[in-house]
PDB file of C-alpha atoms in Angstrom:
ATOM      1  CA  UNK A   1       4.884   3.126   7.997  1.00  0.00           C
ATOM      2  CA  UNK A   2       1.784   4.571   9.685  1.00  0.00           C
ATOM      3  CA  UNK A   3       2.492   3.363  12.549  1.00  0.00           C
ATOM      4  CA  UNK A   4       5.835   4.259  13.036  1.00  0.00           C
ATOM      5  CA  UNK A   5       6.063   7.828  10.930  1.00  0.00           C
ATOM      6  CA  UNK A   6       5.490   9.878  13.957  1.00  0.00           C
ATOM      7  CA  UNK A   7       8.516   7.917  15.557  1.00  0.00           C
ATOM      8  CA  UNK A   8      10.779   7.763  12.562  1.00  0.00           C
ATOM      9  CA  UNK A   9      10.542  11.660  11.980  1.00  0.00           C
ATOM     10  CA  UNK A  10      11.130  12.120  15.380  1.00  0.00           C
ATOM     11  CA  UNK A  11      14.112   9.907  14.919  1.00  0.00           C
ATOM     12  CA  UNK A  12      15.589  12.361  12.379  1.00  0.00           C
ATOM     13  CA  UNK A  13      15.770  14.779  14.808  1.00  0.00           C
ATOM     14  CA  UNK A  14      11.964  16.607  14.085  1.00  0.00           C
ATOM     15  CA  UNK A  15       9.576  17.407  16.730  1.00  0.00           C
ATOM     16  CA  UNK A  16       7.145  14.672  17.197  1.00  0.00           C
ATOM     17  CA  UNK A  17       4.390  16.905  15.978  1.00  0.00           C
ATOM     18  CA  UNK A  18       5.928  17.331  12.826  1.00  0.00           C
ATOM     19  CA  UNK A  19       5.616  13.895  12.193  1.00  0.00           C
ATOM     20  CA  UNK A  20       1.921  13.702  13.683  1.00  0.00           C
ATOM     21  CA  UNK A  21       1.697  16.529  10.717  1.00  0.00           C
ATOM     22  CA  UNK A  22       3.482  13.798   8.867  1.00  0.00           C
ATOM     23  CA  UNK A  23       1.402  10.922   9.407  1.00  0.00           C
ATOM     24  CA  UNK A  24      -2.498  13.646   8.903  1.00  0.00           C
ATOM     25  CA  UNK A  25      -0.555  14.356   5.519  1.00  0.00           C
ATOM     26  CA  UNK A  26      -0.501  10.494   4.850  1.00  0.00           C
ATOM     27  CA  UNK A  27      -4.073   9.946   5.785  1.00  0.00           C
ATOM     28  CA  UNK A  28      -5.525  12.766   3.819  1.00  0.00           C
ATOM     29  CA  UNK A  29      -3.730  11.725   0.804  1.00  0.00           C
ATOM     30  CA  UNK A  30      -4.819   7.834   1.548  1.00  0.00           C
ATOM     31  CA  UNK A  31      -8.100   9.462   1.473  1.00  0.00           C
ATOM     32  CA  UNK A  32      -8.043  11.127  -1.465  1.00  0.00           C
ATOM     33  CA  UNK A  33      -6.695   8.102  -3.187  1.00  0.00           C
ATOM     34  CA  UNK A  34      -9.597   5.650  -1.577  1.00  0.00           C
ATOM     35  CA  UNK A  35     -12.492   8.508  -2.272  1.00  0.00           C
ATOM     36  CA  UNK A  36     -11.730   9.236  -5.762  1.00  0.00           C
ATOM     37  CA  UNK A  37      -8.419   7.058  -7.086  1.00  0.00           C
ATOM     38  CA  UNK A  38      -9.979   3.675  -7.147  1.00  0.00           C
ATOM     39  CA  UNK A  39     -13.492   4.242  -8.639  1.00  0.00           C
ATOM     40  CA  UNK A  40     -11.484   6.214 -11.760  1.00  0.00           C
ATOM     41  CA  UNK A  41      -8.863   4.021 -12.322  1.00  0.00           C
ATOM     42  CA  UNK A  42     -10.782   0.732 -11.261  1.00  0.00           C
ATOM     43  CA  UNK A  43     -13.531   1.950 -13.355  1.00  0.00           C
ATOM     44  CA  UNK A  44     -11.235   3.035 -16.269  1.00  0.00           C
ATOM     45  CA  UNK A  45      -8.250   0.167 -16.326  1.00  0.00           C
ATOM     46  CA  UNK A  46     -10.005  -2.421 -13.677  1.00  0.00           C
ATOM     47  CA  UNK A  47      -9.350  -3.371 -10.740  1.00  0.00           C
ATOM     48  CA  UNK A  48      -6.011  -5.595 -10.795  1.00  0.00           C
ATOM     49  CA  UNK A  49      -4.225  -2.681 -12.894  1.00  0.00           C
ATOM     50  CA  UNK A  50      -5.880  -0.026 -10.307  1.00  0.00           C
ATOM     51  CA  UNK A  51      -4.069  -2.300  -7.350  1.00  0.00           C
ATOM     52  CA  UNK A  52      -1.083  -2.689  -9.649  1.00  0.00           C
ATOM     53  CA  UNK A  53      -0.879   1.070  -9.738  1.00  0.00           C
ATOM     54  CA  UNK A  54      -1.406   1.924  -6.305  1.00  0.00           C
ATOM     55  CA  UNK A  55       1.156  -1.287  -4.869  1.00  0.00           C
ATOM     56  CA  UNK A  56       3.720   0.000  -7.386  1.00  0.00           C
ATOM     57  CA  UNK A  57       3.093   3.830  -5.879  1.00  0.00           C
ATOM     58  CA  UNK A  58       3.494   2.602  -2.272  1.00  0.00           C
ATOM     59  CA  UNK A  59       7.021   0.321  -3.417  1.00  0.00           C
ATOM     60  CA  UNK A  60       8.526   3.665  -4.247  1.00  0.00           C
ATOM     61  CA  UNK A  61       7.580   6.005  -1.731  1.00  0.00           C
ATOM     62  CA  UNK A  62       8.074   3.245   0.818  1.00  0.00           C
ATOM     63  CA  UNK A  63      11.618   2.857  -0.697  1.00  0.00           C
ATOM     64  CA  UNK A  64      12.223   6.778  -0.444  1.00  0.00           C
ATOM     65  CA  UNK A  65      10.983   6.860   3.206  1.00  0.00           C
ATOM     66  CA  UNK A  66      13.615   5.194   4.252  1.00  0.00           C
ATOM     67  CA  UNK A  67      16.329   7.409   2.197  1.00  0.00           C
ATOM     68  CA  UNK A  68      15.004  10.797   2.854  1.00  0.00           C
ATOM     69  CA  UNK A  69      16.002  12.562   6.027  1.00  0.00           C
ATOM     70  CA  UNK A  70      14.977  16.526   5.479  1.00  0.00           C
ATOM     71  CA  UNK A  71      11.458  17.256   6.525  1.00  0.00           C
ATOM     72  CA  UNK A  72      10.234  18.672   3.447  1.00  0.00           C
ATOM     73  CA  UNK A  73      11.074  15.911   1.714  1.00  0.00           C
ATOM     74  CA  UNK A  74       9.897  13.493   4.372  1.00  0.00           C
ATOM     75  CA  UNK A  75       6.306  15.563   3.997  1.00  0.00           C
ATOM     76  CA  UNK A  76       6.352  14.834   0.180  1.00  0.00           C
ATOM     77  CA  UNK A  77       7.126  10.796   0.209  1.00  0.00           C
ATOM     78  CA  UNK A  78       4.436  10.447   3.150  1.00  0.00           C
ATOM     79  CA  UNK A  79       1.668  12.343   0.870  1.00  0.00           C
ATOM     80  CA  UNK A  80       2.977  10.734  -2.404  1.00  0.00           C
ATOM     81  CA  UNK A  81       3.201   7.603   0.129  1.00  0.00           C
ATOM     82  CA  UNK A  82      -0.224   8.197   0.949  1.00  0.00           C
ATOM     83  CA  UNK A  83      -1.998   7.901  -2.303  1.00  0.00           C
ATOM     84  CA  UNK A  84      -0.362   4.652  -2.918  1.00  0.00           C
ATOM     85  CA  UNK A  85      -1.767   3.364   0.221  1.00  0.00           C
ATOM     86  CA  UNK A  86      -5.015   4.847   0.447  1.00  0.00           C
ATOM     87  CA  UNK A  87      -6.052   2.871  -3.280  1.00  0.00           C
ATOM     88  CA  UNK A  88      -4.550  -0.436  -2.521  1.00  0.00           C
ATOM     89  CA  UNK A  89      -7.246  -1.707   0.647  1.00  0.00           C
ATOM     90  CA  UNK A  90     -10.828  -0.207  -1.194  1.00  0.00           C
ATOM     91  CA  UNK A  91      -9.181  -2.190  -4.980  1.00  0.00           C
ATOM     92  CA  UNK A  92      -9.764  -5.790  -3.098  1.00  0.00           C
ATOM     93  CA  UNK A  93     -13.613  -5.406  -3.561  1.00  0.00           C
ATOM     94  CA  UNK A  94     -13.212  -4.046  -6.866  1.00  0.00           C
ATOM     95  CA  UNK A  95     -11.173  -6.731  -8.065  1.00  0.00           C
ATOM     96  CA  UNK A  96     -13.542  -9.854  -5.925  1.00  0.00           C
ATOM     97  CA  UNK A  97     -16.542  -8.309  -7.708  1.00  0.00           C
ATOM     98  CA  UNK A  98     -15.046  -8.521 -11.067  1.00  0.00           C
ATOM     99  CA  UNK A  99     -13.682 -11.998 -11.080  1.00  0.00           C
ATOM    100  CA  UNK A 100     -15.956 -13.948  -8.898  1.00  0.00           C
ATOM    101  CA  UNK A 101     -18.938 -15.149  -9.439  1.00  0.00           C
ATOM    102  CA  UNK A 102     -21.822 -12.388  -7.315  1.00  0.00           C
ATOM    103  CA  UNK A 103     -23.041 -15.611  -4.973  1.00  0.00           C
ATOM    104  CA  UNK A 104     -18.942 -15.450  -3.775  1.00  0.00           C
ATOM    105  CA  UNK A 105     -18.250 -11.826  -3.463  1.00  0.00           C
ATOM    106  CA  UNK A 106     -19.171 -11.428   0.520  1.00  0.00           C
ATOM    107  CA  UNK A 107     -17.444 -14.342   1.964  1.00  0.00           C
ATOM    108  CA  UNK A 108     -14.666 -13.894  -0.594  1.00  0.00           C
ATOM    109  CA  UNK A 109     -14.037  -9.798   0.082  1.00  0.00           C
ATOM    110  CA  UNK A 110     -14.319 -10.562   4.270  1.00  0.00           C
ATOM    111  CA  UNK A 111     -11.601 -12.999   4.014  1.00  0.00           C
ATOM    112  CA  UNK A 112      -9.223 -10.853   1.421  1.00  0.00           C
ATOM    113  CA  UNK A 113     -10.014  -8.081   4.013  1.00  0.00           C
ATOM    114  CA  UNK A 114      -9.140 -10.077   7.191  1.00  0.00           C
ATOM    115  CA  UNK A 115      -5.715 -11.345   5.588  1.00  0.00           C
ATOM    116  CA  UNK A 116      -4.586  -7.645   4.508  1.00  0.00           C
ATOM    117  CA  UNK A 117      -5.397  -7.026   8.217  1.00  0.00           C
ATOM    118  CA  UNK A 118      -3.237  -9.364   9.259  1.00  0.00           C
ATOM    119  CA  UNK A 119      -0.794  -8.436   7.105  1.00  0.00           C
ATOM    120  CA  UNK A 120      -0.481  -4.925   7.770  1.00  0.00           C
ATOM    121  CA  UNK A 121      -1.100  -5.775  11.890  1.00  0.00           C
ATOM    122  CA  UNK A 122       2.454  -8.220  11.533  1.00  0.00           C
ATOM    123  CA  UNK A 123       3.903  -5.703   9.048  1.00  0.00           C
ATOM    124  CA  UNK A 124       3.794  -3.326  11.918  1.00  0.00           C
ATOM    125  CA  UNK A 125       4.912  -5.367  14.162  1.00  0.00           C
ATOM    126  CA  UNK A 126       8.075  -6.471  11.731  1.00  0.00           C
ATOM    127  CA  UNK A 127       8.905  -2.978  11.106  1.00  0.00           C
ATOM    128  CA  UNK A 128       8.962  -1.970  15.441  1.00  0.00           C
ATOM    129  CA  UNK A 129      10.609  -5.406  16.069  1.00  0.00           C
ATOM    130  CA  UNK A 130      13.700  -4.756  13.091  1.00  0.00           C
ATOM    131  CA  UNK A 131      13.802  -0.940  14.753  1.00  0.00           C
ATOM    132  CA  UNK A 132      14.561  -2.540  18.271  1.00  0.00           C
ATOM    133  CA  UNK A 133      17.458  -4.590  16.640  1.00  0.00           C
ATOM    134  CA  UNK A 134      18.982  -1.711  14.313  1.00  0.00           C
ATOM    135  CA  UNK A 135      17.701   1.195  16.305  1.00  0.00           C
ATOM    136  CA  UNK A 136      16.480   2.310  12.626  1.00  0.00           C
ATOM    137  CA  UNK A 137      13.562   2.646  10.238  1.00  0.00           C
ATOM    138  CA  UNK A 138      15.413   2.188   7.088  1.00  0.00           C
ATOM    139  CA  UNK A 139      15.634  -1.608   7.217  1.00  0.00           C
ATOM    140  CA  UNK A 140      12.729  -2.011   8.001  1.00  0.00           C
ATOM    141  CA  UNK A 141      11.106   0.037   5.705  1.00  0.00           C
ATOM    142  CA  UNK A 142      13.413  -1.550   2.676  1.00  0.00           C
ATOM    143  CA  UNK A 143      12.099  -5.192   3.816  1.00  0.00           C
ATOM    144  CA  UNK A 144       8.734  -3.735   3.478  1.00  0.00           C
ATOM    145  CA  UNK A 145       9.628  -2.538  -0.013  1.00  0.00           C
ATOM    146  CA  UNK A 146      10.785  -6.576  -0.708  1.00  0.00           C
ATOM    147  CA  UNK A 147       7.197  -7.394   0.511  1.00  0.00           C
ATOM    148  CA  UNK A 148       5.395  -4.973  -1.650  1.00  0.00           C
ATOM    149  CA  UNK A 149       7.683  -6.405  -5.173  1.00  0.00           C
ATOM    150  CA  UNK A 150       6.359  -9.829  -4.023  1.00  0.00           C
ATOM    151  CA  UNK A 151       3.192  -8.382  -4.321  1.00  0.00           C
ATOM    152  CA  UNK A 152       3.752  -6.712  -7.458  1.00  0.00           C
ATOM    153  CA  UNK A 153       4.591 -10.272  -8.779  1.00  0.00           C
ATOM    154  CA  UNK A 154       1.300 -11.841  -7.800  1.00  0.00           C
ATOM    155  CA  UNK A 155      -0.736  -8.996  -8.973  1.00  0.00           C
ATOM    156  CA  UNK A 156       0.960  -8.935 -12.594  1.00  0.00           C
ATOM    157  CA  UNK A 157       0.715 -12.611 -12.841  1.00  0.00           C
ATOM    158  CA  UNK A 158      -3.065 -12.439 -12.486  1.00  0.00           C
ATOM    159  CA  UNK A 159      -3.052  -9.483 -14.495  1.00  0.00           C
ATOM    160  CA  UNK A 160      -1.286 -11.302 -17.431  1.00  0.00           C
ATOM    161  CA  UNK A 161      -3.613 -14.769 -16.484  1.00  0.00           C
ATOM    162  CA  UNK A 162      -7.135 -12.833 -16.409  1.00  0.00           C
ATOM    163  CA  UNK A 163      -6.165 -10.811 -20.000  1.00  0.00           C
ATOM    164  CA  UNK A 164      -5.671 -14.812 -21.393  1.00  0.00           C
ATOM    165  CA  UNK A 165      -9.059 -15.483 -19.499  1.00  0.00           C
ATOM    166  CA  UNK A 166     -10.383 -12.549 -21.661  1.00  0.00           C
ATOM    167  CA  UNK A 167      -8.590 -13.033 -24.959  1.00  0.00           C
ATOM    168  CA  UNK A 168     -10.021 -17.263 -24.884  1.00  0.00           C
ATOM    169  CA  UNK A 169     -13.490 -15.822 -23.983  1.00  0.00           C
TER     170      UNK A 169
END
């Protein structure tokens, strides 16, 4: 959605500054999330529940992104948007650090960093190529929702395989 917010406001009928004021919304509230989100929730609940938290965030506002067509409401999913996005990238080292042995952690967080690059470089891609067929965001934006509950299924089956990890320790 970053890379297309600025477009898909303007879509709705906004002035494309609105949705630049859109998208600096998104990005301060990523911030926040990133600066202060991760280290208390990491730190608190760990680093697969802080990721779990943040992807679950990010399903939902993704979902109502592609719904919601007024501009204050459009302002409120991007920020709410925002702090599910802004916690998911900085959880990775978190969560490498805490599982891995310390001799693994830099080769292992560069490579988990380089694939979410990827991903989010061919999820952008995806979501301009699906707005060329349908001449809307809302598709794509609800296949990136489908993407985000597959990744909500991988992170709560290594949430449920690391707490038996923990339990046989």
């Amino acid at each position: 959605p970053l890379a297309h917010i600025v477009s898909h406001v303007s879509d709705l009928g906004f002035d494309p500054s609105r949705g630049a004021e859109v998208l600096s919304l998104m990005l301060a509230f990523s911030a926040i999330a990133s600066f202060f989100g991760v280290g208390f929730l990491g730190g608190r609940y760990g680093g697969l529940r802080a990721l779990f938290t943040f992807s679950t965030g990010q399903a939902i506002l993704l979902a109502t992104l592609a719904f919601v067509d007024s501009l204050p409401g459009v302002y409120i999913a991007a920020a709410l948007f925002g702090l599910g996005y802004g916690g998911i990238l900085p959880c990775y080292p978190v969560i490498v650090r805490e599982l891995l042995p310390r001799s693994e952690v830099g080769r292992r967080t560069g490579l988990i960093l380089l694939c979410a690059g990827i991903g989010m470089a061919l999820g952008s891609w995806l979501g301009g190529y699906i707005f060329d067929l349908t001449g809307s965001y809302g598709l794509a934006f609800l296949i990136g929702v489908a993407f985000n509950l597959g990744n909500l299924a991988i992170i709560f089956r290594l949430i449920l395989r690391t707490r038996g990890l923990q339990l046989n320790s």
